[in-house]
Amino acid sequence: MGRHSCCYKQKLRKGLWSPEEDEKLMRHITQYGHGCWSSVPKQAGLQRCGKSCRLRWINYLRPDLKRGTFSPQEESLIIELHAVLGNRWSQIAAQLPGRTDNEIKNLWNSCIKKKLRQRGIDPNTHKPLSEVENVENKVPTNNENASGSNELKLLMAASTSSENSKPVVEEQKPPLMVGDRSPVEGFGSTINRIVNNSLTPTKDFFLERFVASDESSTSCRPSDSMGYFPLHQLNYSSNFANQTTSIGLSANPNPVLWLNQSCRPFEMNSEFNSSTMSTAMPSLSSSILPTSLGIKPIVNLPPANPSISSVNINGIQFWDAGSSSNSGSGSGSGSSSIELQSNNSFFENGVFPWGLADCRVESSELTPDKEAQIHLQGQSEDIKWSEYVHSSHFSTPVTVQNQNQHLYSGIKTENQFDINSLSNWHQSQQQLQASDIYGKDFQRVVLEQI
DNA sequence: AAAGCGGACAACCGCAGTCTT
DNA sequence: AAAGACTGCGGTTGTCCGCTT
């Protein structure tokens, strides 16, 4: 394997990107698509290597990026995902629309790790530090849990747990009533109960938690105050192993994850029939997910490739996501995770108020004004590309969905943009800068322009 | 006011897997 | 089948900025 040829080239700029470079790259990609990245810098007139251009586009210029600080919900989601996926940042990022793997990785290393340690949780194992220390004293560890097939390990653990019929932590708590939003139990435990079959999620249950009213959109969130449920407390273990079906699941029972994925317009390998869904989400599938709501549940079935490792637990076959992660065309080819695909009204109607912003802006009923209102109410720090698109700067209406399709499904042309409006792009940052909406680099741009 | 420090973020590096020839 | 080209990913480093002393 040779190194990337561009690594040997001289006279290539390195370091931070200037606004001019950004604009060149933006202009080029929106007009022609990126095609072969190695040819992009030449065609765009940039003294950069293709790799650098790609990175800049993916991590910064991509129009569907959601800038601003991470919400507590996002952080919570990252933690849960990390417990399952380890340091597979790209897969974690796939669950967080508008966030990049780099962004999440930085957040993890600089912030979340610290928070977890402060809470007495080992960020690598997601177990109490005291427990980890004890284990370390007895058994040599693998250091990072990210390596190898973490999911298989978890599932093996689940098998063990299931065989022993250990009561899970949640079972010690009184039954949860639908609609109960005890701040102590929080969202995670509710999901536990769904998976645990001790709680049947009705349509009302989901509506109550996800309908985009101001109140519910905040109160239903699994915020920090509601508590973070580390892996050993969440029933990723026995309940999940017992009740999911023979599909290659990411071992995360949180329907929020699945629904989050719904706004990913990925090409799926195969469709996920209702009976399978019914097994994975027993009550939910019948009450919430029928096509009347516009949900088209899809899941990647296990790859035919026999080399992909699998394990049978209690008669249930699991596939190692890690070993099949490259089965697709790259971007978001999380072939082992359930994905739901919205095909119309369900998300467009704003049923899920958080983590699905990209879906919401698809609604034909959602005017830019309304959208802006929602974001002001919810996450004031987040200004969305769609808002900019909807503004007068862009004469061509472009939906975020369109952008997602380009970015995630391998369609590389992006000429839906109004190229003439590109020059306004950095100018717009100037206008937005006052409200501290964009990242500091935009502010730098502004300062340089003044 | 200036230096030091740490956090946050952007970008680079190198490896591994896939694709193409 | 082999070698090179290309892409994607995760780890690491570099840079900027704000806060503290």
PDB file of N, CA and C in Angstrom, chain A residues 103-188:
ATOM      1  N   GLU A 103     -15.701  16.184  15.129  1.00  0.00           N
ATOM      2  CA  GLU A 103     -16.328  17.017  16.147  1.00  0.00           C
ATOM      3  C   GLU A 103     -16.632  16.188  17.397  1.00  0.00           C
ATOM      4  N   ILE A 104     -17.203  15.030  17.161  1.00  0.00           N
ATOM      5  CA  ILE A 104     -17.575  14.162  18.276  1.00  0.00           C
ATOM      6  C   ILE A 104     -16.336  13.645  18.986  1.00  0.00           C
ATOM      7  N   LYS A 105     -15.361  13.319  18.197  1.00  0.00           N
ATOM      8  CA  LYS A 105     -14.111  12.837  18.781  1.00  0.00           C
ATOM      9  C   LYS A 105     -13.490  13.909  19.672  1.00  0.00           C
ATOM     10  N   ASN A 106     -13.478  15.120  19.172  1.00  0.00           N
ATOM     11  CA  ASN A 106     -12.933  16.216  19.969  1.00  0.00           C
ATOM     12  C   ASN A 106     -13.728  16.417  21.245  1.00  0.00           C
ATOM     13  N   LEU A 107     -15.014  16.364  21.098  1.00  0.00           N
ATOM     14  CA  LEU A 107     -15.863  16.543  22.273  1.00  0.00           C
ATOM     15  C   LEU A 107     -15.588  15.459  23.302  1.00  0.00           C
ATOM     16  N   TRP A 108     -15.463  14.265  22.806  1.00  0.00           N
ATOM     17  CA  TRP A 108     -15.219  13.143  23.703  1.00  0.00           C
ATOM     18  C   TRP A 108     -13.895  13.323  24.451  1.00  0.00           C
ATOM     19  N   ASN A 109     -12.882  13.619  23.684  1.00  0.00           N
ATOM     20  CA  ASN A 109     -11.562  13.698  24.295  1.00  0.00           C
ATOM     21  C   ASN A 109     -11.405  14.894  25.222  1.00  0.00           C
ATOM     22  N   SER A 110     -12.076  15.965  24.868  1.00  0.00           N
ATOM     23  CA  SER A 110     -11.833  17.178  25.649  1.00  0.00           C
ATOM     24  C   SER A 110     -12.856  17.390  26.755  1.00  0.00           C
ATOM     25  N   CYS A 111     -13.991  16.789  26.609  1.00  0.00           N
ATOM     26  CA  CYS A 111     -15.063  17.150  27.531  1.00  0.00           C
ATOM     27  C   CYS A 111     -15.733  15.948  28.200  1.00  0.00           C
ATOM     28  N   ILE A 112     -16.240  15.066  27.383  1.00  0.00           N
ATOM     29  CA  ILE A 112     -17.070  13.984  27.936  1.00  0.00           C
ATOM     30  C   ILE A 112     -16.251  13.046  28.811  1.00  0.00           C
ATOM     31  N   LYS A 113     -15.062  12.746  28.357  1.00  0.00           N
ATOM     32  CA  LYS A 113     -14.196  11.872  29.151  1.00  0.00           C
ATOM     33  C   LYS A 113     -14.067  12.400  30.577  1.00  0.00           C
ATOM     34  N   LYS A 114     -13.828  13.686  30.605  1.00  0.00           N
ATOM     35  CA  LYS A 114     -13.624  14.324  31.898  1.00  0.00           C
ATOM     36  C   LYS A 114     -14.895  14.233  32.757  1.00  0.00           C
ATOM     37  N   LYS A 115     -16.009  14.520  32.108  1.00  0.00           N
ATOM     38  CA  LYS A 115     -17.272  14.477  32.841  1.00  0.00           C
ATOM     39  C   LYS A 115     -17.531  13.090  33.412  1.00  0.00           C
ATOM     40  N   LEU A 116     -17.279  12.084  32.601  1.00  0.00           N
ATOM     41  CA  LEU A 116     -17.539  10.726  33.057  1.00  0.00           C
ATOM     42  C   LEU A 116     -16.654  10.366  34.237  1.00  0.00           C
ATOM     43  N   ARG A 117     -15.415  10.770  34.137  1.00  0.00           N
ATOM     44  CA  ARG A 117     -14.507  10.467  35.254  1.00  0.00           C
ATOM     45  C   ARG A 117     -14.973  11.162  36.530  1.00  0.00           C
ATOM     46  N   GLN A 118     -15.445  12.383  36.331  1.00  0.00           N
ATOM     47  CA  GLN A 118     -15.950  13.113  37.499  1.00  0.00           C
ATOM     48  C   GLN A 118     -17.143  12.399  38.125  1.00  0.00           C
ATOM     49  N   ARG A 119     -17.875  11.712  37.281  1.00  0.00           N
ATOM     50  CA  ARG A 119     -19.035  10.969  37.797  1.00  0.00           C
ATOM     51  C   ARG A 119     -18.646   9.576  38.262  1.00  0.00           C
ATOM     52  N   GLY A 120     -17.360   9.313  38.212  1.00  0.00           N
ATOM     53  CA  GLY A 120     -16.899   8.013  38.675  1.00  0.00           C
ATOM     54  C   GLY A 120     -17.093   6.895  37.673  1.00  0.00           C
ATOM     55  N   ILE A 121     -17.184   7.270  36.429  1.00  0.00           N
ATOM     56  CA  ILE A 121     -17.370   6.267  35.377  1.00  0.00           C
ATOM     57  C   ILE A 121     -16.141   6.240  34.489  1.00  0.00           C
ATOM     58  N   ASP A 122     -15.664   5.062  34.246  1.00  0.00           N
ATOM     59  CA  ASP A 122     -14.520   4.914  33.361  1.00  0.00           C
ATOM     60  C   ASP A 122     -14.972   5.135  31.918  1.00  0.00           C
ATOM     61  N   PRO A 123     -14.395   6.119  31.238  1.00  0.00           N
ATOM     62  CA  PRO A 123     -14.870   6.434  29.886  1.00  0.00           C
ATOM     63  C   PRO A 123     -14.569   5.331  28.874  1.00  0.00           C
ATOM     64  N   ASN A 124     -13.645   4.477  29.183  1.00  0.00           N
ATOM     65  CA  ASN A 124     -13.336   3.399  28.235  1.00  0.00           C
ATOM     66  C   ASN A 124     -14.297   2.232  28.362  1.00  0.00           C
ATOM     67  N   THR A 125     -14.566   1.878  29.584  1.00  0.00           N
ATOM     68  CA  THR A 125     -15.404   0.698  29.799  1.00  0.00           C
ATOM     69  C   THR A 125     -16.849   1.046  30.136  1.00  0.00           C
ATOM     70  N   HIS A 126     -17.066   2.296  30.487  1.00  0.00           N
ATOM     71  CA  HIS A 126     -18.397   2.760  30.901  1.00  0.00           C
ATOM     72  C   HIS A 126     -18.863   2.040  32.174  1.00  0.00           C
ATOM     73  N   LYS A 127     -17.916   1.632  32.923  1.00  0.00           N
ATOM     74  CA  LYS A 127     -18.244   1.014  34.202  1.00  0.00           C
ATOM     75  C   LYS A 127     -17.725   1.912  35.314  1.00  0.00           C
ATOM     76  N   PRO A 128     -18.202   1.707  36.517  1.00  0.00           N
ATOM     77  CA  PRO A 128     -17.679   2.510  37.629  1.00  0.00           C
ATOM     78  C   PRO A 128     -16.177   2.355  37.747  1.00  0.00           C
ATOM     79  N   LEU A 129     -15.536   3.452  38.027  1.00  0.00           N
ATOM     80  CA  LEU A 129     -14.081   3.430  38.096  1.00  0.00           C
ATOM     81  C   LEU A 129     -13.581   2.400  39.094  1.00  0.00           C
ATOM     82  N   SER A 130     -14.288   2.300  40.214  1.00  0.00           N
ATOM     83  CA  SER A 130     -13.851   1.361  41.244  1.00  0.00           C
ATOM     84  C   SER A 130     -13.865  -0.062  40.707  1.00  0.00           C
ATOM     85  N   GLU A 131     -14.910  -0.350  39.949  1.00  0.00           N
ATOM     86  CA  GLU A 131     -15.027  -1.688  39.379  1.00  0.00           C
ATOM     87  C   GLU A 131     -13.910  -1.951  38.378  1.00  0.00           C
ATOM     88  N   VAL A 132     -13.634  -0.933  37.577  1.00  0.00           N
ATOM     89  CA  VAL A 132     -12.579  -1.071  36.572  1.00  0.00           C
ATOM     90  C   VAL A 132     -11.236  -1.285  37.230  1.00  0.00           C
ATOM     91  N   GLU A 133     -11.009  -0.525  38.298  1.00  0.00           N
ATOM     92  CA  GLU A 133      -9.736  -0.660  38.994  1.00  0.00           C
ATOM     93  C   GLU A 133      -9.568  -2.060  39.552  1.00  0.00           C
ATOM     94  N   ASN A 134     -10.656  -2.596  40.070  1.00  0.00           N
ATOM     95  CA  ASN A 134     -10.599  -3.961  40.592  1.00  0.00           C
ATOM     96  C   ASN A 134     -10.259  -4.959  39.500  1.00  0.00           C
ATOM     97  N   VAL A 135     -10.901  -4.779  38.377  1.00  0.00           N
ATOM     98  CA  VAL A 135     -10.662  -5.680  37.251  1.00  0.00           C
ATOM     99  C   VAL A 135      -9.224  -5.567  36.789  1.00  0.00           C
ATOM    100  N   GLU A 136      -8.754  -4.333  36.731  1.00  0.00           N
ATOM    101  CA  GLU A 136      -7.384  -4.120  36.267  1.00  0.00           C
ATOM    102  C   GLU A 136      -6.380  -4.786  37.190  1.00  0.00           C
ATOM    103  N   ASN A 137      -6.725  -4.842  38.431  1.00  0.00           N
ATOM    104  CA  ASN A 137      -5.826  -5.488  39.376  1.00  0.00           C
ATOM    105  C   ASN A 137      -5.778  -6.995  39.165  1.00  0.00           C
ATOM    106  N   LYS A 138      -6.868  -7.523  38.640  1.00  0.00           N
ATOM    107  CA  LYS A 138      -6.944  -8.969  38.494  1.00  0.00           C
ATOM    108  C   LYS A 138      -6.541  -9.441  37.102  1.00  0.00           C
ATOM    109  N   VAL A 139      -7.088  -8.782  36.121  1.00  0.00           N
ATOM    110  CA  VAL A 139      -6.900  -9.245  34.747  1.00  0.00           C
ATOM    111  C   VAL A 139      -6.289  -8.139  33.903  1.00  0.00           C
ATOM    112  N   PRO A 140      -5.285  -8.484  33.104  1.00  0.00           N
ATOM    113  CA  PRO A 140      -4.758  -7.486  32.174  1.00  0.00           C
ATOM    114  C   PRO A 140      -5.829  -7.098  31.175  1.00  0.00           C
ATOM    115  N   THR A 141      -5.983  -5.815  30.945  1.00  0.00           N
ATOM    116  CA  THR A 141      -7.029  -5.336  30.054  1.00  0.00           C
ATOM    117  C   THR A 141      -6.505  -5.081  28.664  1.00  0.00           C
ATOM    118  N   ASN A 142      -7.429  -4.845  27.809  1.00  0.00           N
ATOM    119  CA  ASN A 142      -7.074  -4.556  26.417  1.00  0.00           C
ATOM    120  C   ASN A 142      -6.871  -3.076  26.178  1.00  0.00           C
ATOM    121  N   ASN A 143      -6.774  -2.328  27.226  1.00  0.00           N
ATOM    122  CA  ASN A 143      -6.711  -0.882  27.124  1.00  0.00           C
ATOM    123  C   ASN A 143      -7.988  -0.335  26.543  1.00  0.00           C
ATOM    124  N   GLU A 144      -7.959   0.008  25.280  1.00  0.00           N
ATOM    125  CA  GLU A 144      -9.125   0.640  24.687  1.00  0.00           C
ATOM    126  C   GLU A 144     -10.145  -0.417  24.310  1.00  0.00           C
ATOM    127  N   ASN A 145     -11.388  -0.109  24.627  1.00  0.00           N
ATOM    128  CA  ASN A 145     -12.441  -1.030  24.255  1.00  0.00           C
ATOM    129  C   ASN A 145     -12.861  -0.849  22.816  1.00  0.00           C
ATOM    130  N   ALA A 146     -12.251   0.120  22.184  1.00  0.00           N
ATOM    131  CA  ALA A 146     -12.691   0.418  20.828  1.00  0.00           C
ATOM    132  C   ALA A 146     -12.227  -0.641  19.852  1.00  0.00           C
ATOM    133  N   SER A 147     -11.146  -1.264  20.153  1.00  0.00           N
ATOM    134  CA  SER A 147     -10.612  -2.191  19.177  1.00  0.00           C
ATOM    135  C   SER A 147     -11.415  -3.472  19.165  1.00  0.00           C
ATOM    136  N   GLY A 148     -11.325  -4.127  18.049  1.00  0.00           N
ATOM    137  CA  GLY A 148     -11.994  -5.399  17.945  1.00  0.00           C
ATOM    138  C   GLY A 148     -13.486  -5.253  17.837  1.00  0.00           C
ATOM    139  N   SER A 149     -14.148  -6.369  18.012  1.00  0.00           N
ATOM    140  CA  SER A 149     -15.590  -6.331  17.845  1.00  0.00           C
ATOM    141  C   SER A 149     -16.245  -6.099  19.182  1.00  0.00           C
ATOM    142  N   ASN A 150     -16.320  -4.869  19.495  1.00  0.00           N
ATOM    143  CA  ASN A 150     -16.871  -4.478  20.782  1.00  0.00           C
ATOM    144  C   ASN A 150     -18.301  -4.954  20.931  1.00  0.00           C
ATOM    145  N   GLU A 151     -19.032  -4.856  19.865  1.00  0.00           N
ATOM    146  CA  GLU A 151     -20.423  -5.253  19.955  1.00  0.00           C
ATOM    147  C   GLU A 151     -20.556  -6.733  20.257  1.00  0.00           C
ATOM    148  N   LEU A 152     -19.674  -7.506  19.673  1.00  0.00           N
ATOM    149  CA  LEU A 152     -19.731  -8.935  19.951  1.00  0.00           C
ATOM    150  C   LEU A 152     -19.422  -9.212  21.405  1.00  0.00           C
ATOM    151  N   LYS A 153     -18.473  -8.465  21.911  1.00  0.00           N
ATOM    152  CA  LYS A 153     -18.152  -8.648  23.324  1.00  0.00           C
ATOM    153  C   LYS A 153     -19.358  -8.323  24.187  1.00  0.00           C
ATOM    154  N   LEU A 154     -19.999  -7.241  23.814  1.00  0.00           N
ATOM    155  CA  LEU A 154     -21.164  -6.836  24.581  1.00  0.00           C
ATOM    156  C   LEU A 154     -22.252  -7.884  24.499  1.00  0.00           C
ATOM    157  N   LEU A 155     -22.407  -8.391  23.318  1.00  0.00           N
ATOM    158  CA  LEU A 155     -23.461  -9.371  23.134  1.00  0.00           C
ATOM    159  C   LEU A 155     -23.129 -10.679  23.835  1.00  0.00           C
ATOM    160  N   MET A 156     -21.860 -10.997  23.836  1.00  0.00           N
ATOM    161  CA  MET A 156     -21.463 -12.179  24.586  1.00  0.00           C
ATOM    162  C   MET A 156     -21.757 -11.968  26.069  1.00  0.00           C
ATOM    163  N   ALA A 157     -21.459 -10.765  26.498  1.00  0.00           N
ATOM    164  CA  ALA A 157     -21.768 -10.433  27.886  1.00  0.00           C
ATOM    165  C   ALA A 157     -23.263 -10.519  28.119  1.00  0.00           C
ATOM    166  N   ALA A 158     -23.991 -10.093  27.126  1.00  0.00           N
ATOM    167  CA  ALA A 158     -25.442 -10.145  27.242  1.00  0.00           C
ATOM    168  C   ALA A 158     -25.902 -11.578  27.379  1.00  0.00           C
ATOM    169  N   SER A 159     -25.276 -12.427  26.615  1.00  0.00           N
ATOM    170  CA  SER A 159     -25.636 -13.828  26.683  1.00  0.00           C
ATOM    171  C   SER A 159     -25.411 -14.383  28.074  1.00  0.00           C
ATOM    172  N   THR A 160     -24.261 -14.072  28.594  1.00  0.00           N
ATOM    173  CA  THR A 160     -23.935 -14.538  29.934  1.00  0.00           C
ATOM    174  C   THR A 160     -24.942 -14.019  30.946  1.00  0.00           C
ATOM    175  N   SER A 161     -25.204 -12.747  30.808  1.00  0.00           N
ATOM    176  CA  SER A 161     -26.143 -12.134  31.733  1.00  0.00           C
ATOM    177  C   SER A 161     -27.504 -12.775  31.615  1.00  0.00           C
ATOM    178  N   SER A 162     -27.883 -13.040  30.404  1.00  0.00           N
ATOM    179  CA  SER A 162     -29.188 -13.613  30.164  1.00  0.00           C
ATOM    180  C   SER A 162     -29.283 -15.023  30.743  1.00  0.00           C
ATOM    181  N   GLU A 163     -28.209 -15.764  30.562  1.00  0.00           N
ATOM    182  CA  GLU A 163     -28.231 -17.131  31.067  1.00  0.00           C
ATOM    183  C   GLU A 163     -28.354 -17.171  32.579  1.00  0.00           C
ATOM    184  N   ASN A 164     -27.725 -16.231  33.173  1.00  0.00           N
ATOM    185  CA  ASN A 164     -27.767 -16.198  34.633  1.00  0.00           C
ATOM    186  C   ASN A 164     -29.069 -15.617  35.161  1.00  0.00           C
ATOM    187  N   SER A 165     -29.858 -15.099  34.250  1.00  0.00           N
ATOM    188  CA  SER A 165     -31.128 -14.496  34.630  1.00  0.00           C
ATOM    189  C   SER A 165     -30.975 -13.492  35.762  1.00  0.00           C
ATOM    190  N   LYS A 166     -29.938 -12.737  35.658  1.00  0.00           N
ATOM    191  CA  LYS A 166     -29.728 -11.720  36.687  1.00  0.00           C
ATOM    192  C   LYS A 166     -30.793 -10.656  36.582  1.00  0.00           C
ATOM    193  N   PRO A 167     -31.334 -10.273  37.704  1.00  0.00           N
ATOM    194  CA  PRO A 167     -32.284  -9.157  37.650  1.00  0.00           C
ATOM    195  C   PRO A 167     -31.537  -7.888  37.292  1.00  0.00           C
ATOM    196  N   VAL A 168     -32.092  -7.147  36.397  1.00  0.00           N
ATOM    197  CA  VAL A 168     -31.441  -5.912  36.017  1.00  0.00           C
ATOM    198  C   VAL A 168     -31.816  -4.827  37.001  1.00  0.00           C
ATOM    199  N   VAL A 169     -31.032  -3.815  36.989  1.00  0.00           N
ATOM    200  CA  VAL A 169     -31.228  -2.739  37.949  1.00  0.00           C
ATOM    201  C   VAL A 169     -32.630  -2.173  37.863  1.00  0.00           C
ATOM    202  N   GLU A 170     -33.081  -2.004  36.634  1.00  0.00           N
ATOM    203  CA  GLU A 170     -34.361  -1.348  36.460  1.00  0.00           C
ATOM    204  C   GLU A 170     -35.504  -2.142  37.067  1.00  0.00           C
ATOM    205  N   GLU A 171     -35.338  -3.446  37.112  1.00  0.00           N
ATOM    206  CA  GLU A 171     -36.436  -4.254  37.592  1.00  0.00           C
ATOM    207  C   GLU A 171     -36.697  -4.050  39.075  1.00  0.00           C
ATOM    208  N   GLN A 172     -35.752  -3.469  39.727  1.00  0.00           N
ATOM    209  CA  GLN A 172     -35.940  -3.236  41.137  1.00  0.00           C
ATOM    210  C   GLN A 172     -36.802  -2.016  41.406  1.00  0.00           C
ATOM    211  N   LYS A 173     -37.052  -1.290  40.343  1.00  0.00           N
ATOM    212  CA  LYS A 173     -37.822  -0.069  40.521  1.00  0.00           C
ATOM    213  C   LYS A 173     -39.297  -0.354  40.293  1.00  0.00           C
ATOM    214  N   PRO A 174     -40.134   0.482  40.884  1.00  0.00           N
ATOM    215  CA  PRO A 174     -41.569   0.285  40.689  1.00  0.00           C
ATOM    216  C   PRO A 174     -41.931   0.455  39.233  1.00  0.00           C
ATOM    217  N   PRO A 175     -43.052  -0.139  38.870  1.00  0.00           N
ATOM    218  CA  PRO A 175     -43.469  -0.063  37.475  1.00  0.00           C
ATOM    219  C   PRO A 175     -43.622   1.376  37.027  1.00  0.00           C
ATOM    220  N   LEU A 176     -43.235   1.593  35.806  1.00  0.00           N
ATOM    221  CA  LEU A 176     -43.325   2.931  35.252  1.00  0.00           C
ATOM    222  C   LEU A 176     -44.626   3.082  34.495  1.00  0.00           C
ATOM    223  N   MET A 177     -45.325   4.112  34.826  1.00  0.00           N
ATOM    224  CA  MET A 177     -46.560   4.378  34.104  1.00  0.00           C
ATOM    225  C   MET A 177     -46.248   5.158  32.844  1.00  0.00           C
ATOM    226  N   VAL A 178     -47.004   4.895  31.847  1.00  0.00           N
ATOM    227  CA  VAL A 178     -46.843   5.664  30.624  1.00  0.00           C
ATOM    228  C   VAL A 178     -47.101   7.124  30.939  1.00  0.00           C
ATOM    229  N   GLY A 179     -46.194   7.911  30.514  1.00  0.00           N
ATOM    230  CA  GLY A 179     -46.345   9.335  30.784  1.00  0.00           C
ATOM    231  C   GLY A 179     -45.587   9.774  32.012  1.00  0.00           C
ATOM    232  N   ASP A 180     -45.128   8.818  32.770  1.00  0.00           N
ATOM    233  CA  ASP A 180     -44.342   9.152  33.949  1.00  0.00           C
ATOM    234  C   ASP A 180     -43.006   9.706  33.508  1.00  0.00           C
ATOM    235  N   ARG A 181     -42.724  10.868  33.958  1.00  0.00           N
ATOM    236  CA  ARG A 181     -41.462  11.480  33.566  1.00  0.00           C
ATOM    237  C   ARG A 181     -40.635  11.787  34.783  1.00  0.00           C
ATOM    238  N   SER A 182     -40.517  10.808  35.614  1.00  0.00           N
ATOM    239  CA  SER A 182     -39.700  11.017  36.794  1.00  0.00           C
ATOM    240  C   SER A 182     -38.309  11.459  36.390  1.00  0.00           C
ATOM    241  N   PRO A 183     -37.877  12.571  36.914  1.00  0.00           N
ATOM    242  CA  PRO A 183     -36.552  13.044  36.567  1.00  0.00           C
ATOM    243  C   PRO A 183     -35.476  12.100  37.051  1.00  0.00           C
ATOM    244  N   VAL A 184     -35.839  11.256  37.970  1.00  0.00           N
ATOM    245  CA  VAL A 184     -34.837  10.323  38.474  1.00  0.00           C
ATOM    246  C   VAL A 184     -34.636   9.193  37.481  1.00  0.00           C
ATOM    247  N   GLU A 185     -35.725   8.694  36.994  1.00  0.00           N
ATOM    248  CA  GLU A 185     -35.602   7.580  36.071  1.00  0.00           C
ATOM    249  C   GLU A 185     -35.187   8.009  34.687  1.00  0.00           C
ATOM    250  N   GLY A 186     -35.870   8.990  34.200  1.00  0.00           N
ATOM    251  CA  GLY A 186     -35.483   9.537  32.928  1.00  0.00           C
ATOM    252  C   GLY A 186     -35.791   8.642  31.750  1.00  0.00           C
ATOM    253  N   PHE A 187     -35.289   9.091  30.679  1.00  0.00           N
ATOM    254  CA  PHE A 187     -35.628   8.487  29.400  1.00  0.00           C
ATOM    255  C   PHE A 187     -35.017   7.106  29.225  1.00  0.00           C
ATOM    256  N   GLY A 188     -33.774   6.988  29.621  1.00  0.00           N
ATOM    257  CA  GLY A 188     -33.069   5.735  29.392  1.00  0.00           C
ATOM    258  C   GLY A 188     -33.770   4.550  30.024  1.00  0.00           C
TER     259      GLY A 188
END
